[in-house]
Short mmCIF file of C-alpha atoms (C1' of nucleotides) in Angstrom, two decimals:
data_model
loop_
_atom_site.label_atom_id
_atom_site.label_comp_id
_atom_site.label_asym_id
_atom_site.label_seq_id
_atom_site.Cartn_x
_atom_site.Cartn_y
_atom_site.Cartn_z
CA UNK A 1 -56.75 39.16 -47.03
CA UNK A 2 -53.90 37.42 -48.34
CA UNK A 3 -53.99 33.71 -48.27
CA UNK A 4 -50.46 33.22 -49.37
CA UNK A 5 -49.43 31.62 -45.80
CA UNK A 6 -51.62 29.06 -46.03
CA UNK A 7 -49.55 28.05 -49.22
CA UNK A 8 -46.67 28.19 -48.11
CA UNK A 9 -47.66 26.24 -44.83
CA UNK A 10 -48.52 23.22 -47.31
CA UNK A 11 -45.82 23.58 -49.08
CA UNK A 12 -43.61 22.75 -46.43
CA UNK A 13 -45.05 19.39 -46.82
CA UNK A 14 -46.64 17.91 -50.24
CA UNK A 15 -46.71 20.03 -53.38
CA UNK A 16 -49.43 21.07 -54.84
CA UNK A 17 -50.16 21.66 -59.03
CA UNK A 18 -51.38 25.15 -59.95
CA UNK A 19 -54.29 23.50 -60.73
CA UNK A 20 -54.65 22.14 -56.96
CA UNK A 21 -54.58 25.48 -55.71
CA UNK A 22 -56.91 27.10 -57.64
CA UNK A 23 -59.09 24.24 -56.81
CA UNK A 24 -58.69 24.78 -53.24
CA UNK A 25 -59.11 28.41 -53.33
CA UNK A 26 -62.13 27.82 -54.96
CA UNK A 27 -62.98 25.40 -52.00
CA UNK A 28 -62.09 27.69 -49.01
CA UNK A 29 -64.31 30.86 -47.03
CA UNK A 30 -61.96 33.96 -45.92
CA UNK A 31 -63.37 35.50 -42.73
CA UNK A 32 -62.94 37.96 -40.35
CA UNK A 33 -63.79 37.61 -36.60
CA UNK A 34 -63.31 40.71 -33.90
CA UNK A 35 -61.84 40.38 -30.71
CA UNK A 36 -64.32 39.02 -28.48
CA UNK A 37 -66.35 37.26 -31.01
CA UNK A 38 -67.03 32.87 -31.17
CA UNK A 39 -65.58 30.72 -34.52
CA UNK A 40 -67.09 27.47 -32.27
CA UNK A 41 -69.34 27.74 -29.31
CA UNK A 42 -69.83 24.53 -27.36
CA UNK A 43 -73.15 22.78 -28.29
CA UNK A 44 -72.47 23.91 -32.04
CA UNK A 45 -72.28 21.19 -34.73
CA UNK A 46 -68.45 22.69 -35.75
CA UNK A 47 -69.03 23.27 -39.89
CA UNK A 48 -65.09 24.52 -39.98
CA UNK A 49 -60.81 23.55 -40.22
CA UNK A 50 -59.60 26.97 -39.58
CA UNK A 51 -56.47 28.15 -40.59
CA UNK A 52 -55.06 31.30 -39.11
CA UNK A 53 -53.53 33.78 -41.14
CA UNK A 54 -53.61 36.54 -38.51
CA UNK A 55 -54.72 37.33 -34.80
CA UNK A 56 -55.12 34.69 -31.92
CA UNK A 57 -57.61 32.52 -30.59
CA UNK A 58 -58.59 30.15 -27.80
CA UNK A 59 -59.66 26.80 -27.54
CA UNK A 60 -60.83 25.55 -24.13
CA UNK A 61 -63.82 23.75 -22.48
CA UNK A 62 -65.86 24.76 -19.73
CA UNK A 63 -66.88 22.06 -16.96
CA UNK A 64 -69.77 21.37 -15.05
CA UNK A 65 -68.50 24.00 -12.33
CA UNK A 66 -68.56 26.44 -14.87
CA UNK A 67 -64.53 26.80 -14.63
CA UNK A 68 -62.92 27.21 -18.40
CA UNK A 69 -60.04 24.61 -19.16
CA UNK A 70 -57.74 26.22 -22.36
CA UNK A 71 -57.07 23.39 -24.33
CA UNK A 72 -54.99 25.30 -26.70
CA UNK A 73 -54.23 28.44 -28.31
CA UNK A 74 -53.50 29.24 -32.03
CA UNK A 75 -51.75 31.89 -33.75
CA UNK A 76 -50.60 32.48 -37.28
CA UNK A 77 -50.34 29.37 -39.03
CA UNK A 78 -51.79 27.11 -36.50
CA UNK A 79 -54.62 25.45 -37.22
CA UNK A 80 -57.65 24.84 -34.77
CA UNK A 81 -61.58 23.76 -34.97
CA UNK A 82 -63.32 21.15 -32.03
CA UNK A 83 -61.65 18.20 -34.44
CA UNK A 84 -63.90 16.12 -32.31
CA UNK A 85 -67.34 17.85 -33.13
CA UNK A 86 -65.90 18.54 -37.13
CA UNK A 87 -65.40 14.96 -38.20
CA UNK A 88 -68.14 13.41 -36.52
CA UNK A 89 -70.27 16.27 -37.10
CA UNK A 90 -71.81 16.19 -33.04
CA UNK A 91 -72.33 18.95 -31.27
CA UNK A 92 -69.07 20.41 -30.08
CA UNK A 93 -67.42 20.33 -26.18
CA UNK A 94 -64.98 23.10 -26.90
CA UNK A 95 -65.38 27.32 -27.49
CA UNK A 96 -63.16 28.70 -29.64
CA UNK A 97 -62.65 32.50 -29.12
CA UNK A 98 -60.82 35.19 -30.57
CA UNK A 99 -58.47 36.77 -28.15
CA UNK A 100 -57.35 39.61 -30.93
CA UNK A 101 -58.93 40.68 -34.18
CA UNK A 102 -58.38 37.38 -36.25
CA UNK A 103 -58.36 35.63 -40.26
CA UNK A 104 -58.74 32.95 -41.00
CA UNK A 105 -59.25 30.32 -43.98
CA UNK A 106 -62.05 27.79 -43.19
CA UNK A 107 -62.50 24.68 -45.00
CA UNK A 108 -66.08 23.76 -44.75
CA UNK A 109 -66.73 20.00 -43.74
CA UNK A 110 -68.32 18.90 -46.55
CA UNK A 111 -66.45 20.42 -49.08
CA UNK A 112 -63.17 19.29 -47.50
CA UNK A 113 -64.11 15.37 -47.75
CA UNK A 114 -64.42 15.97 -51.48
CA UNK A 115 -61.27 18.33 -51.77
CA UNK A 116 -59.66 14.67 -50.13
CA UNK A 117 -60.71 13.19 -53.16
CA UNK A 118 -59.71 15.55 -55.47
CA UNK A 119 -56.17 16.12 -54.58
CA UNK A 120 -54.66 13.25 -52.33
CA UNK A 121 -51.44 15.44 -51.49
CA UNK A 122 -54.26 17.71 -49.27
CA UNK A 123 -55.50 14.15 -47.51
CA UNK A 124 -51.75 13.58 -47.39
CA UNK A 125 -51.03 16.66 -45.61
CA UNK A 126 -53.83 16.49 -43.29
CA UNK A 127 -52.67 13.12 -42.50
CA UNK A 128 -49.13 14.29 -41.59
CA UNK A 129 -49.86 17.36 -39.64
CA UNK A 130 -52.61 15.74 -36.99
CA UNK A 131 -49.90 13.30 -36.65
CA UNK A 132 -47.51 15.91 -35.65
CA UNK A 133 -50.32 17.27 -33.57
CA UNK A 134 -51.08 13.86 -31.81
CA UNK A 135 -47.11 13.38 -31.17
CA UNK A 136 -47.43 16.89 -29.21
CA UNK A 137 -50.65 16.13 -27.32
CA UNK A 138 -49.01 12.78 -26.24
CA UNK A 139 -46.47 14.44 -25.00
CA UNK A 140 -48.31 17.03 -23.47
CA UNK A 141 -50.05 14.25 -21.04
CA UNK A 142 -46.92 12.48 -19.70
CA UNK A 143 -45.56 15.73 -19.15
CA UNK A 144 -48.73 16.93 -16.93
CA UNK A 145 -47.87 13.62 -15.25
CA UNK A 146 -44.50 13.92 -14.85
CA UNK A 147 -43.27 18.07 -14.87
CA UNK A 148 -43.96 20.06 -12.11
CA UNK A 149 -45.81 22.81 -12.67
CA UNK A 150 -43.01 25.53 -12.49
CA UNK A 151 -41.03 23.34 -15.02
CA UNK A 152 -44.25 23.13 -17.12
CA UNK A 153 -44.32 26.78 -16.96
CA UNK A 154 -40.75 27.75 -18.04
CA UNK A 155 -40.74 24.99 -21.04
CA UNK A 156 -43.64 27.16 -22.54
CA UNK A 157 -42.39 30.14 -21.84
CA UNK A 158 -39.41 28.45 -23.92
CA UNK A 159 -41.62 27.19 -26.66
CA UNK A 160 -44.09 29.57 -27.35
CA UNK A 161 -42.73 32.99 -26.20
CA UNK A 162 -44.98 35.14 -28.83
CA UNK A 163 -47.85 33.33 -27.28
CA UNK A 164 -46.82 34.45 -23.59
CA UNK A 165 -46.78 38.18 -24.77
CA UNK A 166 -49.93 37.62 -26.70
CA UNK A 167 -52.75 36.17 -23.68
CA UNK A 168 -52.86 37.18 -20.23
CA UNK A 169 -51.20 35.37 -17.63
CA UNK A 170 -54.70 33.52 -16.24
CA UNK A 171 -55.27 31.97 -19.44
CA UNK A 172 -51.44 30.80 -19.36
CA UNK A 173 -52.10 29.22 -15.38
CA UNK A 174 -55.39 27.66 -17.44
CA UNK A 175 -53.17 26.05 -20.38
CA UNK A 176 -50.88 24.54 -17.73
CA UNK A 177 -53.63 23.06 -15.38
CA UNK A 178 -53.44 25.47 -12.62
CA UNK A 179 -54.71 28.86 -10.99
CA UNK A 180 -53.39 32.19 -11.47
CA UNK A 181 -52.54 32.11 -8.37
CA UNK A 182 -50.77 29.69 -8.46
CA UNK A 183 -48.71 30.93 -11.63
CA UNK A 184 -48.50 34.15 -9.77
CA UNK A 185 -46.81 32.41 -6.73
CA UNK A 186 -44.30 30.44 -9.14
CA UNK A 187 -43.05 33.71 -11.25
CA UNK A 188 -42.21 35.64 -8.19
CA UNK A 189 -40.10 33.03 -7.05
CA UNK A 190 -38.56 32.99 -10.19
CA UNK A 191 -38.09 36.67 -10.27
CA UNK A 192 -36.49 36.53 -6.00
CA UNK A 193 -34.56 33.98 -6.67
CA UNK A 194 -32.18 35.34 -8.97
CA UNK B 1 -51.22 -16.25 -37.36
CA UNK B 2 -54.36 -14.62 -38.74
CA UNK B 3 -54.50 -11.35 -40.14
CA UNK B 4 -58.11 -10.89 -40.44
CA UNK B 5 -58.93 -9.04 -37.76
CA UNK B 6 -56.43 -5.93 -39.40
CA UNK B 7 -58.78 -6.15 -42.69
CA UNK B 8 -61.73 -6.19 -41.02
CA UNK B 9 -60.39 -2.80 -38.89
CA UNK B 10 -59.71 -1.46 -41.90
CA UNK B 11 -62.37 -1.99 -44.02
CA UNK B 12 -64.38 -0.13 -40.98
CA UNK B 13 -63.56 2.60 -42.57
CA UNK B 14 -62.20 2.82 -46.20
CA UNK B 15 -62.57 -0.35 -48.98
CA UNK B 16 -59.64 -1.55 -50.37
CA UNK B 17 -59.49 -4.07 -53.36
CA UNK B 18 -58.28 -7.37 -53.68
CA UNK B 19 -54.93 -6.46 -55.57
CA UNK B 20 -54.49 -3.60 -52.49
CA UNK B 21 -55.15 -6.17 -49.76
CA UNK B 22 -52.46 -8.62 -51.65
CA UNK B 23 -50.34 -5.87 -51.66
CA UNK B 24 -50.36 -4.59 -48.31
CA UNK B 25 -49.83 -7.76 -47.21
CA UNK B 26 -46.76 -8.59 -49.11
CA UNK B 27 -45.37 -5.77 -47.52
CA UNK B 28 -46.17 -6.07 -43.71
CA UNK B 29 -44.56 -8.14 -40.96
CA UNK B 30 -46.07 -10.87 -38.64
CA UNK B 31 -44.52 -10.84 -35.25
CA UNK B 32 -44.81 -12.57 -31.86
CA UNK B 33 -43.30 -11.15 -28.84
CA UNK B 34 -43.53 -13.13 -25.34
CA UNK B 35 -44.39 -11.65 -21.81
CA UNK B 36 -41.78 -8.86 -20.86
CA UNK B 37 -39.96 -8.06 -24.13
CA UNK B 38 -39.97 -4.80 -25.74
CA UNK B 39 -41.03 -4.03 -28.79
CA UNK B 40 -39.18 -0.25 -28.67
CA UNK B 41 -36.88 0.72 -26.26
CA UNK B 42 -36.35 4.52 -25.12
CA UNK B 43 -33.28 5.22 -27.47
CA UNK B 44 -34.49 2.75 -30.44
CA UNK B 45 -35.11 4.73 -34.07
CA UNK B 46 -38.52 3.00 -33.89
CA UNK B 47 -38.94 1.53 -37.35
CA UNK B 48 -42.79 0.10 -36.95
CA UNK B 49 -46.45 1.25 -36.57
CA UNK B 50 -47.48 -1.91 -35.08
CA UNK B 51 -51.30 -3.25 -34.94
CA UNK B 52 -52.36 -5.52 -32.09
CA UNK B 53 -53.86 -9.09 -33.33
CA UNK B 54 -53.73 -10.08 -29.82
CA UNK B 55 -52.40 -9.61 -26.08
CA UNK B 56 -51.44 -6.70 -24.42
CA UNK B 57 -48.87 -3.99 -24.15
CA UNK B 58 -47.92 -0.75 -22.82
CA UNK B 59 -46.59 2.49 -23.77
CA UNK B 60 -44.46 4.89 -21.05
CA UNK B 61 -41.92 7.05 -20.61
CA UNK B 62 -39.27 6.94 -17.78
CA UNK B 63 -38.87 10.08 -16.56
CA UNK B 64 -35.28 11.65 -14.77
CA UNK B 65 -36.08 10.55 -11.18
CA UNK B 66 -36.65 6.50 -12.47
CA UNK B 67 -40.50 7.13 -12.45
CA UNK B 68 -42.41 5.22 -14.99
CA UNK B 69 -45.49 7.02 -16.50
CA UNK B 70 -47.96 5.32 -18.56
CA UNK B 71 -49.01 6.99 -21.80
CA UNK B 72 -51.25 4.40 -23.29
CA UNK B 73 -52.51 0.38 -23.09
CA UNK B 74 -53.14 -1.35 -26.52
CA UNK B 75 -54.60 -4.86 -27.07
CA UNK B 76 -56.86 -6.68 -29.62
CA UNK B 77 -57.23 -3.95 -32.73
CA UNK B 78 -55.10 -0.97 -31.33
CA UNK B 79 -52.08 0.39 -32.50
CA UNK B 80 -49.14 0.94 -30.87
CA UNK B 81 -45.85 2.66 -31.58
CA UNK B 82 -43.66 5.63 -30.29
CA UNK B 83 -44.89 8.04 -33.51
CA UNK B 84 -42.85 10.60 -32.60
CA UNK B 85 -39.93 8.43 -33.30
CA UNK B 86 -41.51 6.77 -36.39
CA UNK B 87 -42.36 9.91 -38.07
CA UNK B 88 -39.58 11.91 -37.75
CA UNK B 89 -37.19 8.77 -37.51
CA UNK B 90 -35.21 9.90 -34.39
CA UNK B 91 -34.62 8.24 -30.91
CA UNK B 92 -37.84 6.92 -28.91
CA UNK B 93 -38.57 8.95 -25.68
CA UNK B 94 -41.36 5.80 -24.81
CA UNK B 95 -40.27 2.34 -24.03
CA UNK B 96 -43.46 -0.32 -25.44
CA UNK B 97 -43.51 -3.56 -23.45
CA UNK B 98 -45.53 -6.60 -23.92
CA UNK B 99 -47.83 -7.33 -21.00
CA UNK B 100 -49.06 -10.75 -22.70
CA UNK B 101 -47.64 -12.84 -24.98
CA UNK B 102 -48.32 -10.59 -28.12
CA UNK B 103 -48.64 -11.08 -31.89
CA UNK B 104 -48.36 -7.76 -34.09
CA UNK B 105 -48.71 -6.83 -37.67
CA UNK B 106 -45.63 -4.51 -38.50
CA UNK B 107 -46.21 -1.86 -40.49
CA UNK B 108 -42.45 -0.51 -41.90
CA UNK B 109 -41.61 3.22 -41.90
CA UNK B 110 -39.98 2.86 -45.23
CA UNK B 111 -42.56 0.43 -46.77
CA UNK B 112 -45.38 2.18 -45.44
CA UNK B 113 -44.25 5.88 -46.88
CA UNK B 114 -44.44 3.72 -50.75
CA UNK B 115 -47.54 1.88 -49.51
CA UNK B 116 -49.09 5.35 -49.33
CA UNK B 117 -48.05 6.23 -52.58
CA UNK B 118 -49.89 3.33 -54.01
CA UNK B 119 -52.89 3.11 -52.14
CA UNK B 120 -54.40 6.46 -51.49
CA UNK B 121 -57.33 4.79 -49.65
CA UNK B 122 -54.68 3.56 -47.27
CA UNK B 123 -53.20 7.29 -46.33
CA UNK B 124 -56.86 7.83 -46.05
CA UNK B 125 -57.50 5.44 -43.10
CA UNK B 126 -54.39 6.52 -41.43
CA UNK B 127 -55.65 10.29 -41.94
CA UNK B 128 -58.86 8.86 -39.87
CA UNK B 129 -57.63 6.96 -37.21
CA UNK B 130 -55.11 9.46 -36.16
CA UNK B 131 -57.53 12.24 -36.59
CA UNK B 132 -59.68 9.89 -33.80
CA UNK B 133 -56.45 9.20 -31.93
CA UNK B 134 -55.96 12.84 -31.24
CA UNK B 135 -59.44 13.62 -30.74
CA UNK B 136 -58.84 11.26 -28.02
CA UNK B 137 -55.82 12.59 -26.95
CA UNK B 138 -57.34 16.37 -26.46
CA UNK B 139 -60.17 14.86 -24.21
CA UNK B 140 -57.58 13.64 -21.99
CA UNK B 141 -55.29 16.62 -21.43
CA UNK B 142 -58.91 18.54 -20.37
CA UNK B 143 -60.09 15.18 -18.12
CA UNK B 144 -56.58 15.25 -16.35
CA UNK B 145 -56.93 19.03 -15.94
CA UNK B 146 -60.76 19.26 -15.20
CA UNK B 147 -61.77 15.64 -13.07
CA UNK B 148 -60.78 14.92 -9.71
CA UNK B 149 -58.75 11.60 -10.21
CA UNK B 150 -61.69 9.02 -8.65
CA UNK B 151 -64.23 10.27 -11.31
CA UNK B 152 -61.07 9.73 -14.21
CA UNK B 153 -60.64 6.05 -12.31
CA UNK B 154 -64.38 5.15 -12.49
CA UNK B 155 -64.76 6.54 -16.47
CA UNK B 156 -61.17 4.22 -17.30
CA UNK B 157 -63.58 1.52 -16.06
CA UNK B 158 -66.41 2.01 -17.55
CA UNK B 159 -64.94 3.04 -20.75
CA UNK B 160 -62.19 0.45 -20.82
CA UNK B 161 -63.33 -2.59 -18.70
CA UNK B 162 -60.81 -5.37 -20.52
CA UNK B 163 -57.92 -3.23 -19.67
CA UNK B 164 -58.99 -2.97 -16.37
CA UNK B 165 -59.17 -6.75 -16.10
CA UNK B 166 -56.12 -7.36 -17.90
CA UNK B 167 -53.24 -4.95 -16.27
CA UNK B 168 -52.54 -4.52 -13.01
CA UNK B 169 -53.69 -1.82 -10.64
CA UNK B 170 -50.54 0.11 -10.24
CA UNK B 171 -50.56 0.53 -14.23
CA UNK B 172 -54.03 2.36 -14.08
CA UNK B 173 -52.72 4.14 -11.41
CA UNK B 174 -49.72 4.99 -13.96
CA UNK B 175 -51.99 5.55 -16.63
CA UNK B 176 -54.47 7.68 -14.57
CA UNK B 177 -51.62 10.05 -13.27
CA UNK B 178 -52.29 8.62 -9.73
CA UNK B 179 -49.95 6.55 -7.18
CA UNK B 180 -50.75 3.01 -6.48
CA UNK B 181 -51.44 3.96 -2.91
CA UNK B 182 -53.69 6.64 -3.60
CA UNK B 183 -55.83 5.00 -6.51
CA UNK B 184 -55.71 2.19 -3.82
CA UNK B 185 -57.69 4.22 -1.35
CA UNK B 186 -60.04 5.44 -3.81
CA UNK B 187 -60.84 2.16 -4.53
CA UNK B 188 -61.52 1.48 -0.57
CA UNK B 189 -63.78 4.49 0.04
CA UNK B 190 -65.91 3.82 -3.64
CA UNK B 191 -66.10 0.38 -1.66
CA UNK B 192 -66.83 1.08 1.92
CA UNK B 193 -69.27 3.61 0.69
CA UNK B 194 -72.58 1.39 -0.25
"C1'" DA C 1 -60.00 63.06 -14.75
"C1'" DA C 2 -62.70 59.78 -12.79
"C1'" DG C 3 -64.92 55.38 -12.72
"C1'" DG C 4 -65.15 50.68 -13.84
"C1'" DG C 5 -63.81 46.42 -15.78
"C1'" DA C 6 -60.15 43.32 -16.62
"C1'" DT C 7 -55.76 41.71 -14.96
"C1'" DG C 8 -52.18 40.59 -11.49
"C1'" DT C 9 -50.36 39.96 -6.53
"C1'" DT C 10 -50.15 38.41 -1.79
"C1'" DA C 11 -51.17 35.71 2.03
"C1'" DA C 12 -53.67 32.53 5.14
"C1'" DA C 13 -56.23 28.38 5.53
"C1'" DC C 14 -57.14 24.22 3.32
"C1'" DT C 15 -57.22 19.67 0.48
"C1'" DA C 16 -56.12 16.36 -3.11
"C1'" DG C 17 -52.81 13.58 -3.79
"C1'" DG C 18 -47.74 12.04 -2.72
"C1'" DT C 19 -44.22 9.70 0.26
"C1'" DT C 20 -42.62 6.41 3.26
"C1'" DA C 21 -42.90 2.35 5.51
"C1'" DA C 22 -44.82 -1.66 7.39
"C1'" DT C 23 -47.81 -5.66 6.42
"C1'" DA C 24 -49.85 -9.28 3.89
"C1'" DG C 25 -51.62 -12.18 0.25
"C1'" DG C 26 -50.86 -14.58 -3.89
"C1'" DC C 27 -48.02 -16.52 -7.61
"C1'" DT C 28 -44.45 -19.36 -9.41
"C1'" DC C 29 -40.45 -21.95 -9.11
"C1'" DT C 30 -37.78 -25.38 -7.33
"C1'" DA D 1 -43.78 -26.88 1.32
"C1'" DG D 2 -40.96 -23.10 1.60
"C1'" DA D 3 -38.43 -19.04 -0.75
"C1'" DG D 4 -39.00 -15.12 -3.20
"C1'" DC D 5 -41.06 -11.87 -6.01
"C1'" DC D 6 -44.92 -9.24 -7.52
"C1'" DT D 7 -49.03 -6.99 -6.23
"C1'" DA D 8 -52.25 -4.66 -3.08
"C1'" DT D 9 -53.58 -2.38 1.39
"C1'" DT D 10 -53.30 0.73 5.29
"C1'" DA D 11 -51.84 4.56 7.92
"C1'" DA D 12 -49.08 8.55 9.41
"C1'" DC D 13 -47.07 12.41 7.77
"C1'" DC D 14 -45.94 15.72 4.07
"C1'" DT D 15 -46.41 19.09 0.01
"C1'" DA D 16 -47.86 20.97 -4.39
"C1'" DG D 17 -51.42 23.30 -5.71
"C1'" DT D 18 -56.42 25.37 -4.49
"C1'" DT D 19 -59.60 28.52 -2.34
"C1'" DT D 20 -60.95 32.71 -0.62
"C1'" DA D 21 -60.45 37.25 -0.04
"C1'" DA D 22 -58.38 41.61 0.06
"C1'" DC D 23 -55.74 44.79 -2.43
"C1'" DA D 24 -53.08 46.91 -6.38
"C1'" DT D 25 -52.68 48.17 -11.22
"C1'" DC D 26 -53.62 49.09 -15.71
"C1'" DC D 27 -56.37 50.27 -19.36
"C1'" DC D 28 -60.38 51.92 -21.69
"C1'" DT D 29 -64.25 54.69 -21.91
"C1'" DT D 30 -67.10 58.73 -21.17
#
DNA sequence: AAGGGATGTTAAACTAGGTTAATAGGCTCT
DNA sequence: AGAGCCTATTAACCTAGTTTAACATCCCTT
């Protein structure tokens, strides 16, 4: 399993010493999860940042009804973990699930905090990718407020097209806050009305 | 104006010295801004992260059609800013407007990038309260998509009861993803109801 | 090759929430 | 004290999206 990604993905924003890496390599689990199988199941105190070097997972909540709410996918290089359940270290409201065979680098909790101390260019990336991640989940709410869902629809079929060929449609309708059904309805009107 | 109230946030959760607190302050802004200015403006290259000392403003976007859509209140010890546009330094898609008279600390884009440089602990907080921030920010995406809007009006109130007190209605409505009419009926039946 | 689970479609009936418009109360300013 | 704006309410009508249910399709497995 070849971690090399994971460099590069820093790289593109603080630089790391030799030294740093071998330090975090020392610092970091590889692991291998099936199709099918759980990284975070709610009610889990979440011990893991995962990093994705290969395969595809799921992120999503299930309410009271029992109806599952995707909250996000990831693919290679995308990061994902209940952030909520990891830094407060409470039992976790989201699932993650593997949709294909994934890998994955997972900094443990515990040993991340004192990686942070080790090498402030790792705090410093942290720091500037959840930023970038909070700038998209802003977004993300105004445009549920303000983008019909057939808009919604085509602007991630724009954005994440290897994602759309990746997941079944349903879990698509879930990402975008509506029923397969309803996604069904939209792309055959898309597909009649040219 | 007193600029307490931002060490005491701080020092919630990392400790800064004496010689960091003198130097952060040399290198932050004090600002008042009345009733109905702006402190960014849709367009701007917004230049600040800006901490609330006191009174109130909001965050939105303006979408095509002229609609107004509320991302976010912030008074007394919140932060406020349009990071997409401070981070990447390109034009604001959110408009922040003073709702009360309002006094800020300024944090610049330029000054803060050296202020991390110098005090680790500092990119440390940030790291925290924008992990928090986006925790935050998740929850919301899966309330909009998984609780009928009265339930997401009666947690707003419970979980932010100043706000409530503070804003007008047709602002929660804004902020809930809900018209002014309709929140306005919910708010009849939750009344006629015991 | 047949059976069964997981996925996708269609359509009818329904509902949460939006739109429009009329009304009214409460500020603030002169 | 009246003019005017900002804010809230109510009600009739409308629509985007849901629910239910039936049916079609595509794998995957034995």
């Amino acid at each position: 399993m070849n971690i090399q990604p994971l460099f590069d993905y820093i790289a593109r924003y603080v630089a790391l010493t030799i030294e740093e890496q071998e330090l975090l390599l020392a610092n970091v689990n590889r692991r291998r999860y099936l199709k099918g199988q759980y990284i975070v199941q709610q009610g889990d105190i979440c011990q893991f940042e995962n990093f994705v070097l290969s395969g595809c997972v799921k992120s999503f909540y299930i309410d009271p009804e029992g109806h599952e709410h995707i909250a996000m996918f990831a693919i290679e290089n995308w990061w994902v973990t209940d952030l909520g359940s990891f830094i407060k270290q409470r039992p976790a409201d989201y699932n993650v699930l593997c949709l294909e065979n994934t890998e994955l680098v997972q900094f443990h909790h515990k040993k991340l905090e004192e990686l942070y101390q080790k090498i402030p260019s790792l705090e410093r990336f942290f720091r500037i990718i959840i930023q970038n991640a909070f700038v998209a989940s802003q977004d993300r709410i105004v445009q549920s407020m303000s983008v019909p869902a057939r808009e919604r629809y085509l602007a991630f079929r724009q954005k994440y097209p290897q994602i759309e060929r990746r997941v079944p449609q349903y879990m698509v309708a879930s990402y975008l806050g509506i029923t397969k059904e309803f996604l069904s309805k939209i792309r055959s009107q898309l597909i009649h009305e040219q």
